[in-house]
XYZ file of C-alpha atoms in Angstrom:
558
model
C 7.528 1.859 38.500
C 9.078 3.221 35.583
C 8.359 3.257 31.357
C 12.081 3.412 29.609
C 11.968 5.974 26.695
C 13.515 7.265 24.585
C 11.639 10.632 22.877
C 11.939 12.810 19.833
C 12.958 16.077 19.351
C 9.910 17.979 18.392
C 7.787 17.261 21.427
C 7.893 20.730 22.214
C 6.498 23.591 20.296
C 7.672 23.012 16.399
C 4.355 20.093 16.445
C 1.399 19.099 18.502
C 0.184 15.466 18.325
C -2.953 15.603 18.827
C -2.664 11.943 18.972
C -3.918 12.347 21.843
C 24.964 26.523 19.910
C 28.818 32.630 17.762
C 30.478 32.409 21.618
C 31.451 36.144 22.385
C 34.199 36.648 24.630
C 35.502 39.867 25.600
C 39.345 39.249 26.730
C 41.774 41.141 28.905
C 45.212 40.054 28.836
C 46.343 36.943 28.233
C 44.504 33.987 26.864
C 44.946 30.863 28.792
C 46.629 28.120 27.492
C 43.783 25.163 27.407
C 40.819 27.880 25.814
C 39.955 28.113 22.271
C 38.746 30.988 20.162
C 35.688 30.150 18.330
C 36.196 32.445 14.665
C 33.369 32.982 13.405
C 33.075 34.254 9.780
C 31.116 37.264 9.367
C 28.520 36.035 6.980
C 27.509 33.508 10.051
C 27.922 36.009 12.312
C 25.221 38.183 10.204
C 23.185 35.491 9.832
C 23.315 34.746 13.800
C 22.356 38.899 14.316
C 19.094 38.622 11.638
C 18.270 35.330 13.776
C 18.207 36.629 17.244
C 16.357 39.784 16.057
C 13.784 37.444 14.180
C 13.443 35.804 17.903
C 13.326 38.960 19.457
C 10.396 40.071 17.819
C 8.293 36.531 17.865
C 8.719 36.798 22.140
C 7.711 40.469 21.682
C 4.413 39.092 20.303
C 4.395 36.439 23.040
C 4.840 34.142 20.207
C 6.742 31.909 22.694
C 6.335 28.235 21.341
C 7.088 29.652 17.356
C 10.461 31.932 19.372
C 11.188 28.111 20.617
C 10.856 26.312 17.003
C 12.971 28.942 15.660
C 15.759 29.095 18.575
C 15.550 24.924 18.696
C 16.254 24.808 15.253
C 19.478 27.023 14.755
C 20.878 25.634 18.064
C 20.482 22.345 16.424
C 22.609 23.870 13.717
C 24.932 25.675 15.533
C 25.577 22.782 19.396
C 27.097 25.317 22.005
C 26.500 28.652 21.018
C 25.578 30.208 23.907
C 23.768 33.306 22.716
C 21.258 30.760 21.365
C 21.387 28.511 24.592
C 19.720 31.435 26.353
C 17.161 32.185 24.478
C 15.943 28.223 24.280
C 15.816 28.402 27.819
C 13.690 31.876 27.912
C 11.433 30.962 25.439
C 11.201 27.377 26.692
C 10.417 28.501 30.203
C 7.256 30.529 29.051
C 6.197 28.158 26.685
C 5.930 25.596 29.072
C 4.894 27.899 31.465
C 1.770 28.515 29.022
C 1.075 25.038 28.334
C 0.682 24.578 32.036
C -1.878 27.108 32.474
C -3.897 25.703 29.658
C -3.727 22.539 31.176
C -6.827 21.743 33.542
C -5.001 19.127 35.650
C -2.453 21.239 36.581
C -4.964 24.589 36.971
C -6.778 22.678 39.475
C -3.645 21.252 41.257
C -2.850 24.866 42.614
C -6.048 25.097 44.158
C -6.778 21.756 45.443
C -2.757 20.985 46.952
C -2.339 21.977 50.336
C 1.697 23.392 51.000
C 2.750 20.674 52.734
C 0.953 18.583 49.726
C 2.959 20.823 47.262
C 6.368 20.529 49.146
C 5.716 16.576 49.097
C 5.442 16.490 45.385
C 8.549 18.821 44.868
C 10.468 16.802 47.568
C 9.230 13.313 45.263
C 10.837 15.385 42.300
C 14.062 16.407 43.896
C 14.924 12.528 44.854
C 14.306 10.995 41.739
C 16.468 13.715 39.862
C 18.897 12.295 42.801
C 18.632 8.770 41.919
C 17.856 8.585 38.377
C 19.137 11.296 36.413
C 22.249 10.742 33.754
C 24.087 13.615 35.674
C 24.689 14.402 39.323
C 22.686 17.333 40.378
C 23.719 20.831 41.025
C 21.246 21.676 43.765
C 22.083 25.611 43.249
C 21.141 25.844 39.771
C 18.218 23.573 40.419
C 16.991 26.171 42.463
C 17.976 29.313 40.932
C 16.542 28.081 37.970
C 13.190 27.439 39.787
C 13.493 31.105 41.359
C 13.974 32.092 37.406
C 10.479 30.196 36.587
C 9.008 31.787 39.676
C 9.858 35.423 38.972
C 8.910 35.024 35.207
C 5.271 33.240 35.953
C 5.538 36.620 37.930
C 5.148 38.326 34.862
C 3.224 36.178 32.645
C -1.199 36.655 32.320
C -2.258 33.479 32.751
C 0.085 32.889 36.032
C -1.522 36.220 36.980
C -4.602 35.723 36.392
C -5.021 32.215 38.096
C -3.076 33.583 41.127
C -2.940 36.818 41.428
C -6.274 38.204 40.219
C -6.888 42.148 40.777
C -3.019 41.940 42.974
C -1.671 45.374 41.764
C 1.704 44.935 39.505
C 3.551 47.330 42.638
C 3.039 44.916 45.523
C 3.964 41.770 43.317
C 7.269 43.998 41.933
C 7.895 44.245 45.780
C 7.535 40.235 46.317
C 10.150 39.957 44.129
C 12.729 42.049 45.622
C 11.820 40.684 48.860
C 11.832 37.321 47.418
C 15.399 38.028 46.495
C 17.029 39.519 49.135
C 16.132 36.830 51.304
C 17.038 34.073 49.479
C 20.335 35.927 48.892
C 21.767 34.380 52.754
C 20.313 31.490 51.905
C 22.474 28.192 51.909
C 21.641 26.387 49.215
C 23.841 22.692 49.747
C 21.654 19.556 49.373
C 17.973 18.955 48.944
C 16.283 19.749 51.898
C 18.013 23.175 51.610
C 16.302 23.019 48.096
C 13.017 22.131 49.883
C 13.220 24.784 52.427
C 14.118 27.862 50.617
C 11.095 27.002 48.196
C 8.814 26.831 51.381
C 10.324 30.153 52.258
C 9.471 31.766 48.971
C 5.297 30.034 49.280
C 5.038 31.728 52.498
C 6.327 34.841 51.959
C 3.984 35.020 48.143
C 0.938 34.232 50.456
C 1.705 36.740 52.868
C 2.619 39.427 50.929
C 0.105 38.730 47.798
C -1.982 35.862 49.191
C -0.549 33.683 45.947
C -1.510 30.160 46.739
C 1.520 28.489 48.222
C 1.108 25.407 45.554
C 1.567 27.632 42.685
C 4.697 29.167 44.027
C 6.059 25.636 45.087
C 4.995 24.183 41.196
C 7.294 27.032 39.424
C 10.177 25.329 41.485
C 9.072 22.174 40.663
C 8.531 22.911 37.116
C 12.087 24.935 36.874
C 14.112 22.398 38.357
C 13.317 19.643 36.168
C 13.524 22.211 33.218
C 17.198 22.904 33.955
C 18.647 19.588 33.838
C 18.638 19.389 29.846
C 15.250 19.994 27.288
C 14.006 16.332 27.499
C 13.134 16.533 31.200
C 10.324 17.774 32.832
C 7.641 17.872 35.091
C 4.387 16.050 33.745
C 0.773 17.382 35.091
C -1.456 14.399 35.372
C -3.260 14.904 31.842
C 0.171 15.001 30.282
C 1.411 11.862 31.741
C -2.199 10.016 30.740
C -1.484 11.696 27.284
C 1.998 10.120 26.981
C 0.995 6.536 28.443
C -1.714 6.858 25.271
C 0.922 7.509 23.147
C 3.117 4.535 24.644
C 0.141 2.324 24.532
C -0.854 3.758 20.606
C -4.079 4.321 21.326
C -6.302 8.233 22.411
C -9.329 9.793 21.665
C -9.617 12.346 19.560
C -9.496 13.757 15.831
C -6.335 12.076 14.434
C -4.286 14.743 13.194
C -1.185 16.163 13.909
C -0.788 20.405 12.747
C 1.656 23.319 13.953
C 0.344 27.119 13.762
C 1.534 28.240 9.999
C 0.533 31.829 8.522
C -2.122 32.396 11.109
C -4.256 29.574 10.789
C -3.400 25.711 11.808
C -1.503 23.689 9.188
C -2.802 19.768 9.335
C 1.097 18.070 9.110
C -0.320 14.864 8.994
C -3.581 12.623 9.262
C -3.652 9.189 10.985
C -5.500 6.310 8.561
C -9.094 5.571 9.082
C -9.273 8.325 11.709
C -11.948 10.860 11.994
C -10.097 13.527 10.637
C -9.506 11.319 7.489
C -13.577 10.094 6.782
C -14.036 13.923 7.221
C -11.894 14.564 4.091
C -8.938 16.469 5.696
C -5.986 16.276 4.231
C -2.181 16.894 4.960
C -1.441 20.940 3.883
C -5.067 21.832 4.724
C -5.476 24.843 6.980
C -7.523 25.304 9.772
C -9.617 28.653 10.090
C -12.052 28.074 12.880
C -12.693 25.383 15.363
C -16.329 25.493 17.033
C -16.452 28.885 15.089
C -13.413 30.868 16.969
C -10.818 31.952 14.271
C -7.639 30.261 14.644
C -5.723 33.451 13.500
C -2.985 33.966 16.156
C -4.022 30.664 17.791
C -1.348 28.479 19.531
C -1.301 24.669 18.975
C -1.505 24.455 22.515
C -4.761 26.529 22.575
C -6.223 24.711 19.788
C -5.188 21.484 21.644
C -7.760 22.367 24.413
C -10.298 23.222 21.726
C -10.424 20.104 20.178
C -9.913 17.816 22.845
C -12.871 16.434 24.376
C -15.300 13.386 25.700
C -15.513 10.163 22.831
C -18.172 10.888 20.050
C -18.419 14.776 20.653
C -18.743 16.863 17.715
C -16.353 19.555 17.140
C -17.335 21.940 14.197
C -14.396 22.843 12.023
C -13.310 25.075 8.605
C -10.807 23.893 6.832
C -9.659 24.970 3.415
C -7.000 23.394 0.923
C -5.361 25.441 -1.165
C -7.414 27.992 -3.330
C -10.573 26.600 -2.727
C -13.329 27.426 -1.015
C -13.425 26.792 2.851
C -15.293 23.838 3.889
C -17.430 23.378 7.370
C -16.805 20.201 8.720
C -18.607 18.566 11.766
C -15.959 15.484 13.275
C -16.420 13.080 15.936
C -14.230 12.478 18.511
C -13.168 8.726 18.586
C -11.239 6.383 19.955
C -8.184 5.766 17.511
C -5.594 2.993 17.530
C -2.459 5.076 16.013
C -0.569 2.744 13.717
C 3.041 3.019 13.597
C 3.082 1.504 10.356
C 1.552 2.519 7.767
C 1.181 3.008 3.869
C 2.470 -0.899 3.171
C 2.402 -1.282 -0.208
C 4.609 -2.827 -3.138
C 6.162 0.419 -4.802
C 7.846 -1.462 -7.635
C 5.783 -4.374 -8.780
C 8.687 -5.381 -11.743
C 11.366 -5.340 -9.419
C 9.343 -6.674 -5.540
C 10.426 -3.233 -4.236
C 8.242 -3.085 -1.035
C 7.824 -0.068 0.959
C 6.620 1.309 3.943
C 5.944 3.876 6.378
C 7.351 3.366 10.035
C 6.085 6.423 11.702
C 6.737 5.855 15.299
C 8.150 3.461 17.821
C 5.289 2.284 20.579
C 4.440 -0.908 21.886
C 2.359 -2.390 19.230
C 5.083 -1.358 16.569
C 6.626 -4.653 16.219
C 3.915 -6.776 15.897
C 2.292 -4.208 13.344
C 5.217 -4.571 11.249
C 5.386 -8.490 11.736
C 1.624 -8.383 10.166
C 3.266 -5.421 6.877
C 6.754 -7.590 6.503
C 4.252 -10.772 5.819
C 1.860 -8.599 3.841
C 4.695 -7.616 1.899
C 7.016 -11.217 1.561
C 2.819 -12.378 0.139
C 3.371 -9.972 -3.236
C 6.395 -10.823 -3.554
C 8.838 -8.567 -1.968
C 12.825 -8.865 -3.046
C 13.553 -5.924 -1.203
C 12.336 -3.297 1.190
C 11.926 0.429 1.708
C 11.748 1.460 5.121
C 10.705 5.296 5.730
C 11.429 6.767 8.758
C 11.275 10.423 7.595
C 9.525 12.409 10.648
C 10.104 9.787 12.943
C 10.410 11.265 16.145
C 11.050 7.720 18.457
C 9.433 6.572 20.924
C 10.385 3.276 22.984
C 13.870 2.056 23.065
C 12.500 -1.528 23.160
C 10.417 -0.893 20.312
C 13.498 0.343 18.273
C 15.250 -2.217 19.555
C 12.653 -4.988 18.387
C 12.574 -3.918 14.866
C 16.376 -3.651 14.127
C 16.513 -7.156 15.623
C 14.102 -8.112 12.694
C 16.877 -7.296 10.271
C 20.041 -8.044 11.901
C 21.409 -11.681 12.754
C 23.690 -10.832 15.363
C 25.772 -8.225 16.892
C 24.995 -5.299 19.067
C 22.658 -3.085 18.374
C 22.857 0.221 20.804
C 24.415 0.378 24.429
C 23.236 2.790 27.262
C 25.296 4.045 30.048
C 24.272 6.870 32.559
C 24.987 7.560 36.033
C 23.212 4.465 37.436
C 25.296 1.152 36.689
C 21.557 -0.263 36.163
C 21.153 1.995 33.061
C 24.556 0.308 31.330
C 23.105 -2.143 28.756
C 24.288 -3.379 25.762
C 21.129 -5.008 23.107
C 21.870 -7.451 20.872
C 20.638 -9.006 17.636
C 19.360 -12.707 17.765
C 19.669 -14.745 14.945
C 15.816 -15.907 15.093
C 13.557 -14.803 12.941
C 15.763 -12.630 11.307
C 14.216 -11.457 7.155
C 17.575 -11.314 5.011
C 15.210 -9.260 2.675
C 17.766 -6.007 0.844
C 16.967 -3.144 3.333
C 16.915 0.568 2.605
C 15.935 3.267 4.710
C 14.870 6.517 3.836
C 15.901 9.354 6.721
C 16.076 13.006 7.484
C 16.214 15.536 9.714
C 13.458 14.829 12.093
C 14.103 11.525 12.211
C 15.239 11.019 16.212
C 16.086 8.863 19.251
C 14.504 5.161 18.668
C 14.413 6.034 14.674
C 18.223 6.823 14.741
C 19.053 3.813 16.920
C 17.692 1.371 14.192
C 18.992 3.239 11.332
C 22.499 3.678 13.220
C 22.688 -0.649 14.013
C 21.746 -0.711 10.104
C 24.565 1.558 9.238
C 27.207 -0.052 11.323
C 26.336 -3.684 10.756
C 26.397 -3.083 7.035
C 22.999 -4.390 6.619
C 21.400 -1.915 4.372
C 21.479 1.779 3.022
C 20.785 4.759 4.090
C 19.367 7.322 1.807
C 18.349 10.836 2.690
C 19.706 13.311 5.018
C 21.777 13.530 8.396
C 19.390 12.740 11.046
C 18.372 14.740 13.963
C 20.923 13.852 16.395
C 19.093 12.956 19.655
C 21.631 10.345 21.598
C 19.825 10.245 25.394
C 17.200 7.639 27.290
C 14.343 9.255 29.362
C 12.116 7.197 32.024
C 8.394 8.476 32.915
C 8.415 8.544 36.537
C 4.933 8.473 38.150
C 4.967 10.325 41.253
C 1.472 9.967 44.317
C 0.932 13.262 44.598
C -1.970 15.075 41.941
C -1.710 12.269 39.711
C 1.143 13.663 38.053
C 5.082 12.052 37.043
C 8.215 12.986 35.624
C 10.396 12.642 32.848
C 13.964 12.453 33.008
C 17.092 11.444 31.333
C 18.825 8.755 32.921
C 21.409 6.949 30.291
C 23.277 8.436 27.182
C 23.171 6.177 23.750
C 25.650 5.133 21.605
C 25.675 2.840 18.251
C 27.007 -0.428 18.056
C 30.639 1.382 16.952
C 30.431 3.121 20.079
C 29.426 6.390 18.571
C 27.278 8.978 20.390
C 24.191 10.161 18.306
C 23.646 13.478 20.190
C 24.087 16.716 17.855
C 25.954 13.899 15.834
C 23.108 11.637 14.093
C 23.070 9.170 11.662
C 24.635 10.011 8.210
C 22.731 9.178 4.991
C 25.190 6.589 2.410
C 23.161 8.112 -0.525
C 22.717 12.257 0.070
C 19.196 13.454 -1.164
C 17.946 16.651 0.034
C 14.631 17.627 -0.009
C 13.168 21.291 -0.730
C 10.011 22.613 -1.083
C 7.848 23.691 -3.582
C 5.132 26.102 -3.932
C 1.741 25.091 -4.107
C -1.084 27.784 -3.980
C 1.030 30.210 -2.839
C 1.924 27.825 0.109
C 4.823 25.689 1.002
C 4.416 21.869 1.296
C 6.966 19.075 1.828
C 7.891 17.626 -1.865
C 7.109 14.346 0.158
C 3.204 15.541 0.248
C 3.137 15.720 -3.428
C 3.921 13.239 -6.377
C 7.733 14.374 -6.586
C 9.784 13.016 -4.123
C 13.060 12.749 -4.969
C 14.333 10.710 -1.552
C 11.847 8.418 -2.231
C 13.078 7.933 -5.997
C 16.841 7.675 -4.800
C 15.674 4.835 -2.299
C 13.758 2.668 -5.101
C 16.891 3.011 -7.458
C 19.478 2.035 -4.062
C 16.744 -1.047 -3.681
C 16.768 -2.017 -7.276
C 20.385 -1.978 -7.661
C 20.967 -4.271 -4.369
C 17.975 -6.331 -5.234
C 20.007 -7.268 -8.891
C 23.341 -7.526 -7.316
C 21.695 -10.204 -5.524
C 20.340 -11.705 -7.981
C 23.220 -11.693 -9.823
C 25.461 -13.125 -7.365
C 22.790 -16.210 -6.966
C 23.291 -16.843 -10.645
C 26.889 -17.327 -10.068
């Protein structure tokens, strides 16, 4: 059993739903024939410097998940530089190592496993990264990246702490010398090698240090799914209930999505009718306390486990917007039904421009919009705005669904990975199909399932595009369930590619009307021009739909 997704970029530590590449090479005689020099001007190269040092000091503050946001974002700009390919995977590999320990599934799995237990779940890893993933395996860097995990949770509190309480820093410094020297002779050819050399490493950390054997054999786990690419990874079993929620569109909880900003929370969004939004909080409000602990230096992962909790619990929060005065706010936790589409509305009454929000692609997202397109066609609609600004994917179906809604026929996206099962081409059926102008309004975080629809749009010259290039996410990932703590994993397993046969990754989707957005002070604080009354992509997209809508019309006249 399998779900096929495809997931958004910002999963990691930019935002928390709690919905819930400058190469340097140093030459010595010749250059050979087939390399390239990459010349990099020295403004960039500057730039690059200030960057790294920026990063430098977040991890020195074991700011790991903002080091990650930062490093995330300029490889984004800069695909391949390798500099900045390090330092995602550092940061990345404490970050995630942090989120474990913060989750209680996954806390209580390296107690409760047993080492054979533990070496079952990492063998149950190893073969579906065999069978399913887009790539064929490298078993040696699947392992010396889970010795790299290993040594760092070495290093980190909370690995301490759980693991190696009151263990003096000598004795573990000597586990890892002695972890590496013997691993050194060891063969490392196919998986069982894999399996046996982590079994090596459990029992020597419990004789030496007494470290739970489970723990040790999770780092491996956990690193060898995090080197095959920064989509994959292990899933603890609250993670993997968390993500069917978010397939399914449903979670309890508060309703708000935020990101640490200025030492407090920033609320990036609230979900309509949730408990967040009868409470009065708004997007750009800041959190200062939650059950009255500051949230000054607080991760989103850390707040996460603060406001999580059982249906129609009370958690007490402050939240301030703007200048004003701070507010104390007591929410309920509820059950919430997330819609993917929202803010439906007829933006243009003189001219039928409808409009609305598609925020997400899950498995209630085409019916949802069946019920807004309807809605809509009822006021009169003559032509449609479609805004998928933030929209980070979700299921390839789902995306698939909805640009079959708009197109009559013609392919929509292909897959192709290692597996001949994952090479599928979707096409558009003529049923049901609205001939309603389209426009779509894009940007940079719009990813994976978003980019798929917006891509068939593009390249069956069905509508236009208005915004900004889009992220640039072009791969598939199934959710693996695995029998062993409850837990799964995600992997990539297919590449995608628009109906021209264009790859989307580190590519995108380009916008046929440019509009960039900046933005603007308010109270001393920076919010999207989106979140305020000006917003200019928004403008460009009801001028784009008012000049098909009359070319239409004109046309029909004819």
């Amino acid at each position: 059993m399998r779900s096929r997704v495809i997931f958004g970029h910002c999963a990691t530590a930019r935002v928390l739903s709690l919905v819930l590449l400058l190469s340097v090479c140093c030459l010595s005689g010749s250059l050979p024939a087939q390399s390239t020099v990459k010349i990099i001007p020295p403004a960039a190269e500057a730039e690059l410097v200030s960057l790294l040092e920026q990063g430098r000091k977040l991890e020195g503050q074991r700011r790991w998940g903002d080091a990650l946001a930062l490093y995330e974002e300029a490889l984004h700009n800069r695909p391949g530089e390798r500099s900045l390919e390090q330092r995602v995977d550092t940061a990345r590999i404490h970050y995630d190592l942090g989120r474990r320990y913060l989750d209680t599934s996954f806390r209580k799995a390296t107690v409760t496993l047993t080492e054979s237990q533990a070496l079952d779940l990492y063998t149950q890893v190893l073969l579906k990264i065999n069978t399913h993933y887009v790539n064929a395996p490298n078993w040696r860097d699947l392992f010396e990246h889970g010795t790299l995990t290993l040594e760092t949770a070495l290093g980190e509190a909370a690995f301490v702490e759980n693991n190696l309480k009151n263990i003096p820093a000598e004795r573990i410094e000597t586990y890892r010398q002695d972890l590496r020297r013997g691993l050194a002779t060891r063969p490392i050819r196919d998986r069982q090698d894999v399996r046996e050399a982590a079994d090596y490493a459990a029992r020597l950390g419990l004789q030496e240090l007494g470290m739970p054997a489970a723990a040790t054999i999770l780092e491996f786990t956990c690193g060898a799914t995090g080197a095959l690419d920064e989509y994959s990874t292990f899933l603890t079993g609250d993670q993997l209930n968390d993500l069917y929620s978010q397939i399914e569109g449903n979670f309890v909880g508060l309703g708000i999505e935020l990101k640490a900003h200025d030492h407090s929370l920033l609320i990036v969004n609230v979900i309509t009718g949730s408990p967040a939004e009868k409470a009065g909080i708004k997007p750009g409000d800041h959190i200062q306390s939650v059950n009255n602990r500051s949230t000054i230096d607080l991760t989103t992962d850390q707040a996460a486990e603060l406001l999580q909790g059982e249906e129609n619990s009370i958690v007490e929060l402050v939240a301030v917007t703007g200048s004003e005065s701070p507010r104390n706010l007591s929410v309920r936790r509820q059950h919430i039904d997330v819609p993917s589409v929202d803010r439906v509305k007829i933006a243009d009454a003189d001219n039928g421009v409808g409009y609305l929000k598609l925020s997400c692609f899950q498995k209630t997202t085409s019916k949802d919009l069946d019920t807004a397109l309807w809605n809509l066609h009822n006021k009169g609609m003559r032509s449609l705005i479609i805004d998928l600004r933030g929209n980070p994917g979700g299921l390839l179906t789902a995306g698939v669904e909805v640009a079959d809604k708009f197109i009559e026929q013609g392919t929509i996206v292909s897959t192709r990975g290692r597996n001949p099962q994952e090479d599928y081409t979707y096409g558009a059926h003529k049923a049901g199909t609205w001939g309603v102008p389209l426009v779509l309004l894009i940007d940079g975080d719009s990813a994976s399932a978003a980019e798929i629809f917006a891509g068939a749009i593009r390249d069956q010259h069905r509508g236009t595009i208005v915004g900004v290039r889009s992220y640039g996410k072009g791969s598939v990932q199934g959710i693996f369930p695995l029998n062993v703590a409850g837990s799964g994993v995600r992997l990539t397993t297919a590449k995608f590619y628009s109906p021209n046969g264009k790859a989307y990754a580190h590519v995108g989707v380009e916008a046929d009307v440019q509009v960039r957005q900046t933005a603007k002070p308010i109270d001393n604080r920076l919010m999207l021009a989106q979140q305020v009354d000006d917003d200019p992509v928004l403008t460009a997209g009801l001028q784009a739909a008012k000049q098909t809508t009359a070319r239409q019309t004109t046309a029909a006249a004819r």
